[in-house]
Tab-separated table of C-alpha atoms in Angstrom:
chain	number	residue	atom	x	y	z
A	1	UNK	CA	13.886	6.546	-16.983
A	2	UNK	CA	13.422	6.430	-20.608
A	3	UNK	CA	10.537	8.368	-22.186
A	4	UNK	CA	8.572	5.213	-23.130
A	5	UNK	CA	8.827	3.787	-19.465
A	6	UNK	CA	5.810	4.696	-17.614
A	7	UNK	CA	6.170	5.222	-14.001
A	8	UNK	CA	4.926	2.308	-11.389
A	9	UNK	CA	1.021	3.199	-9.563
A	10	UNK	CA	1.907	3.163	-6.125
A	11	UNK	CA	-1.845	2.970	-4.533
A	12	UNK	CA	-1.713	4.144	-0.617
A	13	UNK	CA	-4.797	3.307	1.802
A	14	UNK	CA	-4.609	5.456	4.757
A	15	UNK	CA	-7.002	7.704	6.947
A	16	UNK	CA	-4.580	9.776	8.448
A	17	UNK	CA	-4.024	12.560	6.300
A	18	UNK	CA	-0.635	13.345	7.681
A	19	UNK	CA	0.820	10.016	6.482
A	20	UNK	CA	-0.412	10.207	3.073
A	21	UNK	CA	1.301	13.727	2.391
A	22	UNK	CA	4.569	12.061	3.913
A	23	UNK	CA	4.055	8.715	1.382
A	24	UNK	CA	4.129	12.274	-1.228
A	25	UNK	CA	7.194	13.527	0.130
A	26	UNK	CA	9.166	10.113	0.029
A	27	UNK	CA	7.905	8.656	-3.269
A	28	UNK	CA	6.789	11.519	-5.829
A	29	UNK	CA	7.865	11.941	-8.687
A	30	UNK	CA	9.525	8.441	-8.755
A	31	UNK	CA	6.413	6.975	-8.571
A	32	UNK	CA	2.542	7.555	-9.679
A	33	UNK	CA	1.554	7.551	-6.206
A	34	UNK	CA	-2.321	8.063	-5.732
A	35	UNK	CA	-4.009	8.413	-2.659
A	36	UNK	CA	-7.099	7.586	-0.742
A	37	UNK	CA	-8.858	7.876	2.480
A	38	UNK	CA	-10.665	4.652	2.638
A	39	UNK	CA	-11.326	1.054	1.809
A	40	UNK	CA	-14.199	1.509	0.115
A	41	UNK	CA	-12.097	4.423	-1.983
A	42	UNK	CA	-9.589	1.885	-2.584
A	43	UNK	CA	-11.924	-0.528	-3.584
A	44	UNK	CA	-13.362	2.510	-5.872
A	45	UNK	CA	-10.281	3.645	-7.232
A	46	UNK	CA	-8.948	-0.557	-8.100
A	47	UNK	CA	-12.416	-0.976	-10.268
A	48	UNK	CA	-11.194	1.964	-12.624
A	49	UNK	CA	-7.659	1.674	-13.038
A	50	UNK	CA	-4.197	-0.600	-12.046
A	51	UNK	CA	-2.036	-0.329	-9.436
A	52	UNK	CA	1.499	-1.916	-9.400
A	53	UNK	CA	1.519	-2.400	-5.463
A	54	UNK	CA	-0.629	-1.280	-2.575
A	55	UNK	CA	0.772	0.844	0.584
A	56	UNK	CA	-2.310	-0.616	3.047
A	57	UNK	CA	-2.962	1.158	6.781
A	58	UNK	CA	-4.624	-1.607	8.887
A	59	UNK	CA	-6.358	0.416	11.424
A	60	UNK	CA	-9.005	2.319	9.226
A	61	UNK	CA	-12.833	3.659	10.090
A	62	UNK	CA	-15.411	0.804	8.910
A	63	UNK	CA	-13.220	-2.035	7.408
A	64	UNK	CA	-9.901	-3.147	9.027
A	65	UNK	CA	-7.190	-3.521	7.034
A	66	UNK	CA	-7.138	-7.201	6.714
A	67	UNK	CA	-10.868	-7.664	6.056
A	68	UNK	CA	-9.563	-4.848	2.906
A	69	UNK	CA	-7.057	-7.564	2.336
A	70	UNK	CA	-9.314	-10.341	2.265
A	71	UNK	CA	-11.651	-8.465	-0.361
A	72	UNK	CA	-8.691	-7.422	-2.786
A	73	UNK	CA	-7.534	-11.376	-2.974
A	74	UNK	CA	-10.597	-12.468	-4.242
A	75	UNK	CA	-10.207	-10.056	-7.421
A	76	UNK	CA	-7.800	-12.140	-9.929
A	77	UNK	CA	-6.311	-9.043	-11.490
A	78	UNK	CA	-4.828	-8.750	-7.638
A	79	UNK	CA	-4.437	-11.811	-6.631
A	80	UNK	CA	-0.558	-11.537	-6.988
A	81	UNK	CA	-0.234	-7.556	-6.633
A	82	UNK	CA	1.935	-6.890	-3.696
A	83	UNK	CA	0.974	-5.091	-0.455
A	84	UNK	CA	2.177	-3.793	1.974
A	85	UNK	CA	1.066	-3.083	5.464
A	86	UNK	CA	2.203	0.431	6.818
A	87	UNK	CA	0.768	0.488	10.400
A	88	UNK	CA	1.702	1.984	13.831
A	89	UNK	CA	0.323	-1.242	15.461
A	90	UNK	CA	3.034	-3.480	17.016
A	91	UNK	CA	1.073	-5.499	18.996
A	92	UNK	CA	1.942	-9.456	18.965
A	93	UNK	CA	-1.326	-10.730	17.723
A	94	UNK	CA	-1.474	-7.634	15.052
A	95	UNK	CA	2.389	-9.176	13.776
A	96	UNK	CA	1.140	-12.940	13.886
A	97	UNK	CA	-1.913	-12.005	11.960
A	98	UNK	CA	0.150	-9.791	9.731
A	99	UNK	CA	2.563	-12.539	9.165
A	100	UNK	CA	-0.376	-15.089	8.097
A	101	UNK	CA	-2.222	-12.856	5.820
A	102	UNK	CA	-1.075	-12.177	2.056
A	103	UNK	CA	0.530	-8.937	2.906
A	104	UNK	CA	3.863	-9.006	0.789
A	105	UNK	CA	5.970	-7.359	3.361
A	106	UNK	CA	4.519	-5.291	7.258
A	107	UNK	CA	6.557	-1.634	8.105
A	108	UNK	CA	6.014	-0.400	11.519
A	109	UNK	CA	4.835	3.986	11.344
A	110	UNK	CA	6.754	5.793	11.333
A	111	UNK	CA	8.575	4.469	8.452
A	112	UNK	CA	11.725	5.811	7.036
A	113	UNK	CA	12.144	6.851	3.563
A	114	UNK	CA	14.681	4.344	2.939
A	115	UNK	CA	13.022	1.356	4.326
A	116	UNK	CA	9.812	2.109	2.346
A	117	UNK	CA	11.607	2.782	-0.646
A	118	UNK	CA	13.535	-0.586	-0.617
A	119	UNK	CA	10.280	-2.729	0.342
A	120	UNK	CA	8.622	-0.905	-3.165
A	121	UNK	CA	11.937	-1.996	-4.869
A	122	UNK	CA	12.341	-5.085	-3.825
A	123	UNK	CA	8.224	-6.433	-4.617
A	124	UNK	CA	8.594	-4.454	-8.167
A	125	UNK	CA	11.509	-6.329	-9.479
């Protein structure tokens, strides 16, 4: 990476503590990975600053997910930002409403380094 290249923000949305110190482990320092506990914390952190794509957790205290999903849409600076859906639900009905919303790409937890890795490649380029 050239010195004049800043690194991608990699924004991650998840309550469980555990999984946001193992989105650390796969993707620092490649990324500017920043972390948050909460939808309204997401919400927080997306009126200050930019974020290149979104690592979402659908199953969260006091907003799911995809009503978080619904909210970011109607912002125009991320109407087109890519998300994806990290969740340990793999229900039917949580895939086909997955597979309807605007979610870029869905990962079942646990994910694999590689697999996350790729999905980030592949919506940045």
């Amino acid at each position: 990476m050239e010195n004049n290249e800043r690194k991608r923000v990699i924004l991650a949305i998840d309550d469980n503590v555990q999984q946001l110190t193992e989105f650390k482990v796969f993707l620092i320092p490649k990324y500017d990975l920043r972390v948050v506990k909460s939808a309204s914390e997401a919400m927080s952190f997306l009126n200050k600053y930019e974020s290149d794509i979104i690592l979402l957790d659908i199953e969260m205290p006091n907003i799911t997910g995809f009503e978080f999903l619904e909210d970011i849409r109607k912002i125009p600076s991320y109407v087109q930002v890519p998300i994806i859906i990290v969740s340990g639900n793999t229900g039917e009905e949580f895939f086909t409403q997955a597979k309807n919303s605007t979610a870029a790409e869905v990962l079942s937890k646990p994910v694999k380094q590689e697999a996350l890795v790729e999905a980030i490649e592949k919506h940045l380029s």
